[in-house]
Short mmCIF file of C-alpha atoms in Angstrom, two decimals:
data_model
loop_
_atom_site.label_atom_id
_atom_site.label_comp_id
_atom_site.label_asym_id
_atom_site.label_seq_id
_atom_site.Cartn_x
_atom_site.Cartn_y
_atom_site.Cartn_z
CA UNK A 17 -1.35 10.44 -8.35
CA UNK A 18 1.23 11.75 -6.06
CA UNK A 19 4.68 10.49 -6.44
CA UNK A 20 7.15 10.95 -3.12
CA UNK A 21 10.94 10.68 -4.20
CA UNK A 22 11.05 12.16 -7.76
CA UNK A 23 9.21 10.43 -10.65
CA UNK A 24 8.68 7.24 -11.18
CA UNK A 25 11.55 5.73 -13.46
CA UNK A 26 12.14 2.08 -14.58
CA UNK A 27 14.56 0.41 -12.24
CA UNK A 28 13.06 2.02 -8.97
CA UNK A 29 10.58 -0.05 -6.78
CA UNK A 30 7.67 1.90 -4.86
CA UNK A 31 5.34 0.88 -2.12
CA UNK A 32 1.72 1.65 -3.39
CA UNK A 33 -0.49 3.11 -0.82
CA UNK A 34 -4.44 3.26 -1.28
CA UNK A 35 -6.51 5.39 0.60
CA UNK A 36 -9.50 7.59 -0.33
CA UNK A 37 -9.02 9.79 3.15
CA UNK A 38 -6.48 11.56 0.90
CA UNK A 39 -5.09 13.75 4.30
CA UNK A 40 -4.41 10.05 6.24
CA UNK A 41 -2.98 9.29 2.45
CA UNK A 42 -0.71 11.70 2.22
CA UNK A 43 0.72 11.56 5.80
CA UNK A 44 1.87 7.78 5.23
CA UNK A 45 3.18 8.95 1.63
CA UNK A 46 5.39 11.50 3.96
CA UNK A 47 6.14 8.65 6.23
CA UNK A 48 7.62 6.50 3.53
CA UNK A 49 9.45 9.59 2.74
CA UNK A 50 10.55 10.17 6.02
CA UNK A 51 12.40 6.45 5.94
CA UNK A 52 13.74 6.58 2.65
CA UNK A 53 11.05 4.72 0.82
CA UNK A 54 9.78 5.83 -2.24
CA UNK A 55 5.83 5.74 -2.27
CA UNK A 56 3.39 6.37 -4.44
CA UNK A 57 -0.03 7.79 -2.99
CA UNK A 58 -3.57 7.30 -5.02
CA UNK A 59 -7.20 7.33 -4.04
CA UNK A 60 -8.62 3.80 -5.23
CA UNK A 61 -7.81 0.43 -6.04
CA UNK A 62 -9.21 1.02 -9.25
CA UNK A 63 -6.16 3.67 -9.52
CA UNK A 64 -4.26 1.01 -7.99
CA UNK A 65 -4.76 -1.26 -10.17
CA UNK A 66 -4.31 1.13 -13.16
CA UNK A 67 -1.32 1.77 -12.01
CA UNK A 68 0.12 -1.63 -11.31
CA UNK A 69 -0.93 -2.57 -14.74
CA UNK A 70 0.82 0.41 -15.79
CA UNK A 71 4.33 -0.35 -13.79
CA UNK A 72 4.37 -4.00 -12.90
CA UNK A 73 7.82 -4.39 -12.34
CA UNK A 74 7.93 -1.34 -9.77
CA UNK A 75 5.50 -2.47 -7.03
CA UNK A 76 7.54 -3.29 -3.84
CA UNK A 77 4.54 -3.31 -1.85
CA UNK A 78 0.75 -2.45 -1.32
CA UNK A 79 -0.86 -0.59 1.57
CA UNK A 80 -4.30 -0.27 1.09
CA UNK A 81 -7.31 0.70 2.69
CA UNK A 82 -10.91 -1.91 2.29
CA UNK A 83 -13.15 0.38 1.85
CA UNK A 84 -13.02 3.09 -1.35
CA UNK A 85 -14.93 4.05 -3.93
CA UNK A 86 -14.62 2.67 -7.28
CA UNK A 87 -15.68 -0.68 -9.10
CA UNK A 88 -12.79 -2.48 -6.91
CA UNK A 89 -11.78 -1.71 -3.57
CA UNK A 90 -8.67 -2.79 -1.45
CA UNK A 91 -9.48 -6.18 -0.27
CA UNK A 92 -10.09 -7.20 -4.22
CA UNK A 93 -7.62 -5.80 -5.61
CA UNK A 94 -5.29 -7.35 -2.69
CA UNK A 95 -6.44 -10.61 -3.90
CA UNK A 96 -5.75 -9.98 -7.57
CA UNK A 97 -2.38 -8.98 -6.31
CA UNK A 98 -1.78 -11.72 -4.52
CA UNK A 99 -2.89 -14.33 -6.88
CA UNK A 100 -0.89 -12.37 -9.41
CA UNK A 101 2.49 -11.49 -7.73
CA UNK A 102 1.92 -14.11 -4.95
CA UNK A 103 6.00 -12.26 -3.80
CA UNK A 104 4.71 -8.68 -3.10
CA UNK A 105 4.08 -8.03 0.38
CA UNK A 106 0.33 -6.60 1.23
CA UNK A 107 -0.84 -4.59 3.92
CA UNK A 108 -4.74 -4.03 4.32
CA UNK A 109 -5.82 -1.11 6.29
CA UNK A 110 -9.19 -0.81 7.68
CA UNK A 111 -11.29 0.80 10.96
CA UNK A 112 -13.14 -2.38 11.23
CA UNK A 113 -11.78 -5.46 12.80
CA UNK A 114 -11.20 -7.39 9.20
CA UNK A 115 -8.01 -9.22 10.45
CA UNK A 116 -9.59 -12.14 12.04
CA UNK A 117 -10.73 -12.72 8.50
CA UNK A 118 -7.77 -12.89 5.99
CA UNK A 119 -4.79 -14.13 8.09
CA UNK A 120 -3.15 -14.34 4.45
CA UNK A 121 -2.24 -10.22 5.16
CA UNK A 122 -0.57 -8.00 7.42
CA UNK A 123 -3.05 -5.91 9.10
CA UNK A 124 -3.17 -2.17 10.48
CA UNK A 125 -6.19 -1.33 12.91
CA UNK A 126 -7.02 2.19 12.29
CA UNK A 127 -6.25 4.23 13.98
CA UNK A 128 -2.19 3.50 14.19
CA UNK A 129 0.51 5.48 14.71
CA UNK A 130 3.74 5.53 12.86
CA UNK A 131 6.03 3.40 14.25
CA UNK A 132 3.54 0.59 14.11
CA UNK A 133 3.38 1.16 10.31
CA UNK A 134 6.96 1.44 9.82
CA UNK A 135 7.64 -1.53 12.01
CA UNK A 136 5.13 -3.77 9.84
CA UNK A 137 6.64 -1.80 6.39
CA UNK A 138 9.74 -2.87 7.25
CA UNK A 139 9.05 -6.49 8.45
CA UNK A 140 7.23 -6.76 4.67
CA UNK A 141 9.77 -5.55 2.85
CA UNK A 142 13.08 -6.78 4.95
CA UNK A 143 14.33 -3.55 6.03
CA UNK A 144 16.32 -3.31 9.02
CA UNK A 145 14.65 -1.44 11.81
#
């Protein structure tokens, strides 16, 4: 688990990002950085998952990928989330075109750059731009 904006603590709120390409990972981890938003970085929704159950009063959001390795991977545990918290914003990742199929979620096409994530981070979570 990587942790971007000191350690998690009780009263904070973190967006959750899920991604097994742990370089592509890390680089949105930096981006949340970058804006001021405190992320958390892992490498499966079974990690995910782990670590909602762990901290569920600190998810602000989820950005995951579909496709990982584990015994769950984004799109499940998306639904668990949603069905759970139905007020936490998610945001599926994928290469594939998947968006056609869950209009429930935001959506990022890979490959994206940047400012479309931050835009659609922002528009979740009711940032100003």
């Amino acid at each position: 688990m990587e942790t971007l904006r000191g350690p998690p603590t009780e009263c904070a709120t973190y967006v959750l990002i899920l991604d097994d390409d742990s370089t592509l990972a890390r680089v949105l981890g930096l981006a949340m950085e970058d804006y001021g938003i405190p992320a958390i970085v892992l490498g499966s929704a079974d990690d995910g998952l782990a670590w909602i159950n762990a901290n569920p009063s600190q998810l602000a959001l989820l950005l995951t990928d579909i496709s990982m390795p584990g015994e769950i991977d984004g799109l499940e545990l998306a639904r668990q989330i949603a069905q759970r918290s139905p007020s936490i914003p998610i945001i599926i990742m994928s290469g594939g075109s998947w968006s056609r199929d869950f209009p429930a979620y935001r959506f990022l096409d890979k490959p994206f750059d940047l400012t479309a994530l931050m835009t659609t981070v922002k528009d979740a979570l009711a940032l100003p731009h």
